[in-house]
Protein backbone atom coordinates (compact mmCIF):
# COMPACT_ATOMS: atom_id res chain seq x y z
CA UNK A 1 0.00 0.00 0.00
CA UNK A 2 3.04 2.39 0.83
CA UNK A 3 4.34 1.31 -2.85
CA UNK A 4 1.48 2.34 -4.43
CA UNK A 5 1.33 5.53 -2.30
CA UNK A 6 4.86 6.83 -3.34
CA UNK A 7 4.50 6.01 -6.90
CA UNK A 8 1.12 8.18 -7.05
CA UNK A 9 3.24 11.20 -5.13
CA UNK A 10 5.80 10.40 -7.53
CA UNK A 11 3.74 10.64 -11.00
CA UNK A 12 2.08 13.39 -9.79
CA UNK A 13 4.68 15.28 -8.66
CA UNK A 14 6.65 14.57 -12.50
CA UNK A 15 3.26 16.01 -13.60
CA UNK A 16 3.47 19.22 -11.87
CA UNK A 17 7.07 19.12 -13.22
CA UNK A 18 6.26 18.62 -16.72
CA UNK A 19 3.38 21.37 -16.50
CA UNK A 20 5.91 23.90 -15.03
CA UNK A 21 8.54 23.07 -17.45
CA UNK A 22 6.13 23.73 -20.14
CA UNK A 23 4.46 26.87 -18.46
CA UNK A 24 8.51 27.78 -18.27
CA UNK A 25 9.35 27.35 -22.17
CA UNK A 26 5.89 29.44 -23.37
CA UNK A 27 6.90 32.64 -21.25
CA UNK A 28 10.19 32.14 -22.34
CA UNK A 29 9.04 32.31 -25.80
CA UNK A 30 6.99 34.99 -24.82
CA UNK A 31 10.31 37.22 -23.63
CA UNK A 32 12.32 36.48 -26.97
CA UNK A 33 9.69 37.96 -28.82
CA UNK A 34 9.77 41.06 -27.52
CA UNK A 35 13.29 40.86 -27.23
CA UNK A 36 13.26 39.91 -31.40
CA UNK A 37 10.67 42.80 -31.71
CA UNK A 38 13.48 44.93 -29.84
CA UNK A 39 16.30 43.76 -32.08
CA UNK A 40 13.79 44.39 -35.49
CA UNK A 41 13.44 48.08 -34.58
CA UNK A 42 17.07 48.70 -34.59
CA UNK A 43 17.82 46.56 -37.66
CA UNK A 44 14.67 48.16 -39.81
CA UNK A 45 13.46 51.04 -37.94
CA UNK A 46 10.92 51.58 -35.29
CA UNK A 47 7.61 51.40 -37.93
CA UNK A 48 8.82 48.48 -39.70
CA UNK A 49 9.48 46.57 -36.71
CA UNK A 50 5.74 47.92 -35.25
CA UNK A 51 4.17 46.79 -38.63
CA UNK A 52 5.66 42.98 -38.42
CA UNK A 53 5.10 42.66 -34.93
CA UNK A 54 1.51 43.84 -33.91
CA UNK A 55 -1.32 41.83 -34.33
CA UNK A 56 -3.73 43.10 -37.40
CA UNK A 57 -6.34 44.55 -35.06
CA UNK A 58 -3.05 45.73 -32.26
CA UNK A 59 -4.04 48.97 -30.56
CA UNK A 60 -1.23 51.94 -29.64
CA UNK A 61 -1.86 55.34 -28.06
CA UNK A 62 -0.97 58.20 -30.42
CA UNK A 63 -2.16 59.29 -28.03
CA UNK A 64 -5.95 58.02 -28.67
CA UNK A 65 -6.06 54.17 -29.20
CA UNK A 66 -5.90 53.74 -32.73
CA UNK A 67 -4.83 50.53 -35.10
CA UNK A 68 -1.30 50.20 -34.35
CA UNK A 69 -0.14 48.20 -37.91
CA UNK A 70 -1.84 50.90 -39.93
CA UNK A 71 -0.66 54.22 -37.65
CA UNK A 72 2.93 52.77 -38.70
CA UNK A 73 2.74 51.34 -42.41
CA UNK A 74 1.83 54.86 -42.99
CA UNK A 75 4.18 56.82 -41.35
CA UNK A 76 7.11 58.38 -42.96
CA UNK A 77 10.24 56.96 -42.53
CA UNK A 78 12.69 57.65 -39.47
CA UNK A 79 16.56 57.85 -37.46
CA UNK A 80 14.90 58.32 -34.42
CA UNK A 81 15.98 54.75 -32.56
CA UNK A 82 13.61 53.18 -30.35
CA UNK A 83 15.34 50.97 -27.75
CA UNK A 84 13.89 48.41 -25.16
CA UNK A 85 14.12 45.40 -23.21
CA UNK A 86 11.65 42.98 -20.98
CA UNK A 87 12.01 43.49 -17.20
CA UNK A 88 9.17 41.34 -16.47
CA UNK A 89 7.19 38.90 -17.98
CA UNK A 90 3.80 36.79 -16.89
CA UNK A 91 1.68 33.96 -19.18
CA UNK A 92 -2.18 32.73 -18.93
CA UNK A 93 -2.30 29.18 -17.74
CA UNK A 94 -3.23 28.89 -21.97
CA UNK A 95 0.01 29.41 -22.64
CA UNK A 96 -1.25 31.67 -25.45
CA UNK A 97 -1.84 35.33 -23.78
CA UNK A 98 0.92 37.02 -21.72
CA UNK A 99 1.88 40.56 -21.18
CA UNK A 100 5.63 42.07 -20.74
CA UNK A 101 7.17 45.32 -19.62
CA UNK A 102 10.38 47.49 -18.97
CA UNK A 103 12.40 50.53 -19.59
CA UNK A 104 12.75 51.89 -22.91
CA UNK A 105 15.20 54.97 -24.48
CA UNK A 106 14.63 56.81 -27.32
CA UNK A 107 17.34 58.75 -29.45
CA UNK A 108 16.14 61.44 -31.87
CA UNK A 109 19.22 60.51 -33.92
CA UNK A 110 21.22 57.49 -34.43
CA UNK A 111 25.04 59.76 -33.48
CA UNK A 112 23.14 61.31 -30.74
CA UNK A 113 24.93 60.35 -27.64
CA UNK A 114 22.45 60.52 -25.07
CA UNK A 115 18.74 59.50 -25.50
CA UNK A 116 15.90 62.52 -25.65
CA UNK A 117 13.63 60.59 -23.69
CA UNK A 118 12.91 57.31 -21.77
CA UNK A 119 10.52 55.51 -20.09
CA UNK A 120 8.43 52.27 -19.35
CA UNK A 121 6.65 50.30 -21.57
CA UNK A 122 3.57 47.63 -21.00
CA UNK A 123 2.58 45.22 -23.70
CA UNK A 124 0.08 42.71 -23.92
CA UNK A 125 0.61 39.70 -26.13
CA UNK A 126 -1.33 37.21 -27.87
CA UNK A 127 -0.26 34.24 -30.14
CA UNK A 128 -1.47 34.10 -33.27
CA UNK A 129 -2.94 30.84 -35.34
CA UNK A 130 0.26 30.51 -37.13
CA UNK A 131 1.75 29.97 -33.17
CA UNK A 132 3.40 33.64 -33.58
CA UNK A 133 3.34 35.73 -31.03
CA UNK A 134 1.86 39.17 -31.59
CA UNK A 135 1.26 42.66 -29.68
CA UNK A 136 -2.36 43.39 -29.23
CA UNK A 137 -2.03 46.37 -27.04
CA UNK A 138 0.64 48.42 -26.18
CA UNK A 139 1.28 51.71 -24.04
CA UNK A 140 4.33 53.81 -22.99
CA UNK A 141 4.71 56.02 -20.39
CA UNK A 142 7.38 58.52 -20.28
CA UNK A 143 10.08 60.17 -17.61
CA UNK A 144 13.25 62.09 -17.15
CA UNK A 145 16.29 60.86 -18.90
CA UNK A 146 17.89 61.12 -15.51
CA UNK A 147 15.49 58.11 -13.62
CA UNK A 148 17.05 55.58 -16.27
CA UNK A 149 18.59 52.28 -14.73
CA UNK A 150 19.31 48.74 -16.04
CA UNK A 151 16.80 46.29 -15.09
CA UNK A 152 17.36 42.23 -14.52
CA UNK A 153 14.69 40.42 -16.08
CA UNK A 154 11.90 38.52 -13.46
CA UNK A 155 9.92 36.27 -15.28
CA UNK A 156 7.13 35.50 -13.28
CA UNK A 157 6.73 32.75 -10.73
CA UNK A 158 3.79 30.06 -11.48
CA UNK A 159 0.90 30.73 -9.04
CA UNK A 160 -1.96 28.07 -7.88
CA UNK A 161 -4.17 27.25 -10.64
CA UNK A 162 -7.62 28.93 -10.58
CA UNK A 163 -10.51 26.42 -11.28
CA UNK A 164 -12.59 29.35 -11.82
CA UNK A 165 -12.82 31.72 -14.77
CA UNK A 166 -13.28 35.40 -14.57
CA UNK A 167 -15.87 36.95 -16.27
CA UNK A 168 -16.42 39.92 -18.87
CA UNK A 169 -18.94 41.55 -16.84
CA UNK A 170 -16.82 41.19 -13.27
CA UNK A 171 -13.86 42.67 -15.20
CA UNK A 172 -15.80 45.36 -16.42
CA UNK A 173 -17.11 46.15 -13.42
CA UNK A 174 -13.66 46.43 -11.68
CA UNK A 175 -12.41 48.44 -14.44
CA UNK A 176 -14.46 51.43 -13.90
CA UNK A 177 -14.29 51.62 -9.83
CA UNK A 178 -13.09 54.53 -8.47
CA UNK A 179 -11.11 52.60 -5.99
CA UNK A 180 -9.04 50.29 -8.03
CA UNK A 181 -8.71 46.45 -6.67
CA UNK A 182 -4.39 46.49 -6.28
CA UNK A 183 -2.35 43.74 -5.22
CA UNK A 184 0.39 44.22 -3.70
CA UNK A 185 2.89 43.36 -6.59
CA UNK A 186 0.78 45.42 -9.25
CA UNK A 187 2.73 47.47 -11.23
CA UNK A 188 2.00 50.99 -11.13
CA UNK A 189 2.93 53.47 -13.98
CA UNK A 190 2.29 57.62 -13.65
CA UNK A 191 3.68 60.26 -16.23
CA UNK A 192 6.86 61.45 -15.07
CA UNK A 193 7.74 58.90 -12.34
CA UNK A 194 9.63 55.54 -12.48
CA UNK A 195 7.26 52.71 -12.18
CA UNK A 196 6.47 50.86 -8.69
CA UNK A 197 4.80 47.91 -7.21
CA UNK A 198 2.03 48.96 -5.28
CA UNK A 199 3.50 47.59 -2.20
CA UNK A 200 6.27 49.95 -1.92
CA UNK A 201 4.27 53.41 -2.54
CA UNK A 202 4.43 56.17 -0.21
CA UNK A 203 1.10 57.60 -1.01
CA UNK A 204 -1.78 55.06 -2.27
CA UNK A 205 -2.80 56.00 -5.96
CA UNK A 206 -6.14 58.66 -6.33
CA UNK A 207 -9.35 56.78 -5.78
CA UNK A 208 -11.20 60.22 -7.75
CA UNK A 209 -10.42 58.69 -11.51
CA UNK A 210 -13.05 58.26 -13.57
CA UNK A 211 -13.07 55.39 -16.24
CA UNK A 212 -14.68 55.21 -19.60
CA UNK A 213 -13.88 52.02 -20.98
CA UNK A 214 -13.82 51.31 -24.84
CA UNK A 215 -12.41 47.73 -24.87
CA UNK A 216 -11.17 44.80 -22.81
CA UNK A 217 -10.13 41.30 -24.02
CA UNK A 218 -9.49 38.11 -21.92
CA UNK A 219 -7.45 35.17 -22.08
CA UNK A 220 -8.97 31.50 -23.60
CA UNK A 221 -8.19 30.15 -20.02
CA UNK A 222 -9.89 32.97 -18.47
CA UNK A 223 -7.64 34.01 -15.83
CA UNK A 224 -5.73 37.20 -17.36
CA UNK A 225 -7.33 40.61 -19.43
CA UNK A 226 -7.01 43.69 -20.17
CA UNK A 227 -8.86 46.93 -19.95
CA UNK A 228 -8.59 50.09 -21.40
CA UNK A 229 -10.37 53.88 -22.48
CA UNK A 230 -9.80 57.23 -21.52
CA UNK A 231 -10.06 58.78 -17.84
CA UNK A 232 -10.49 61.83 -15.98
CA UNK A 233 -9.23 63.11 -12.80
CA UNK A 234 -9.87 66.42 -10.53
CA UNK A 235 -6.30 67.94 -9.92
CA UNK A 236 -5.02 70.78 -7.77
CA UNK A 237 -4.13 72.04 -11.37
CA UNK A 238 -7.55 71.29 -12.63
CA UNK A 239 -9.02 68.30 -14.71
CA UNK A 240 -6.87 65.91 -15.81
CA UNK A 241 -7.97 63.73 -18.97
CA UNK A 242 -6.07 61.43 -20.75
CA UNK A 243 -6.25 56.98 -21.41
CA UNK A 244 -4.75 54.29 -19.79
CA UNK A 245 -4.21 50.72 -19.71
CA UNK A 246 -4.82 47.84 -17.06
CA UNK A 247 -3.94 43.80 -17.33
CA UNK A 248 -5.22 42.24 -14.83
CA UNK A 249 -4.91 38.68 -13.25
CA UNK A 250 -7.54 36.20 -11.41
CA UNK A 251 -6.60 35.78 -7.98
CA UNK A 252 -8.67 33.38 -5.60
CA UNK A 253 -11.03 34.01 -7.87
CA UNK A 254 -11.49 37.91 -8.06
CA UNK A 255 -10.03 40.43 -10.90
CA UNK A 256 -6.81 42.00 -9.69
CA UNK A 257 -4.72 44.50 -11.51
CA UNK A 258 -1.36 43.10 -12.25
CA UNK A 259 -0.55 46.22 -13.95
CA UNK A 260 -2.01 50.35 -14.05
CA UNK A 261 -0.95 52.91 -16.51
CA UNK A 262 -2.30 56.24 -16.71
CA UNK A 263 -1.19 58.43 -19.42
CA UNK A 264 -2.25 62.59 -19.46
CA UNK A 265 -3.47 63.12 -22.68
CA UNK A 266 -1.67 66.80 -22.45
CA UNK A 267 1.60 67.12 -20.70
């Protein structure tokens, strides 16, 4: 009876092995993409490299979400070089849907010696039928030159499986809450300030935003989406307005934002 007992721990146990291994390979994938999307910009240019690697229907901010593929394949050709790199990295239990982010540069010039801008970036991927991986949304937000540091990529740690599925109208009623549901690792992204986990603000973000949502998409497995649409926010400098962008994550079973961006829509 003990036999039998160990060899069940033991199968299962290769099982969970096997799953992670797999789960391991996919967001690795995942990272080279954007790491081959990274290397593409600086080999053809920032527009030819957006044009191969968003999805046909991939959304940008210019700075109104508008069809990524065509905002590029029309625009006139540039020097200005684009630079970037994956800090971080998380995958749907499909293995299909994932989102990355980290710092970016940009260089008006390719002689110019140091970069005009910089900031972070946050990307959400899907794979494609052909089993390419794609960018279906993407959003930047910008800071001084002067916050730039290197980042070590974290790919992200498997959590518990969720047996249940989120749902579109759950998400899209914690999208437009005025008091955001944070974990404690969610990335937080402002204009003008180096991002930070929620866990290690000093001040909590504003819970006076006001969201107007004008798409979302979620993952076959159900357990990672996005949100996004255009906000406004009462300032000591009046009305902010501008868009943003939110993946979020199932955790025990509730929508949690793994990741907020707000962008000003005048700066």
């Amino acid at each position: 009876m003990k036999t039998a007992t160990f060899l069940l721990l033991a199968l299962c146990l290769c099982a969970f092995q096997a799953t992670d291994a797999t789960r391991d390979k996919a967001l690795e994938s995942l990272a080279n993409a954007e790491r081959n999307f990274a290397a593409a910009s600086g080999k053809k240019g920032l527009h030819q490299a957006f044009v191969e690697y968003l999805a046909e229907d991939g959304i940008v901010f210019a700075p109104a979400p508008t069809n990524g593929k065509k905002l590029h394949a029309a625009a006139p050709e540039s020097k200005a070089i684009l630079t970037w790199y994956p800090a971080f990295a998380d995958i749907s239990a499909s293995l299909d849907w994932g989102y990355t982010t980290g710092p970016y540069t940009f260089k008006a010039n390719p002689g110019d010696e140091e970069p005009a801008g910089a900031g972070f970036y946050l990307s959400v991927w899907k794979k494609q039928p052909d089993g390419q991986w794609k960018v279906a949304i993407d959003m930047g937000n910008s800071f001084s030159t002067e916050l730039i540091k290197e980042e070590v990529y974290q790919p992200a740690a498997a959590t518990q499986s969720n047996l249940s599925r989120g749902t579109k109208a759950a998400l899209l009623t914690s999208d437009e809450q005025k008091v955001q549901p944070y974990d404690s690792d969610t990335f937080i992204y402002r204009y003008g300030r180096y991002p930070a986990k929620y866990k290690d603000l000093v001040i909590a973000p504003a819970a006076n935003v006001i969201y107007t949502n004008l798409g979302h998409d979620i993952s076959s497995a159900g357990d990672m989406g996005y949100t996004y649409g255009s906000y406004t926010q009462p300032t000591s400098r009046g009305e902010e307005s501008g868009y943003y962008l939110k993946v979020w994550k199932l955790l025990d079973g509730q929508w949690k934002l793994a990741a907020h961006n707000l962008v000003p829509e005048t700066k």
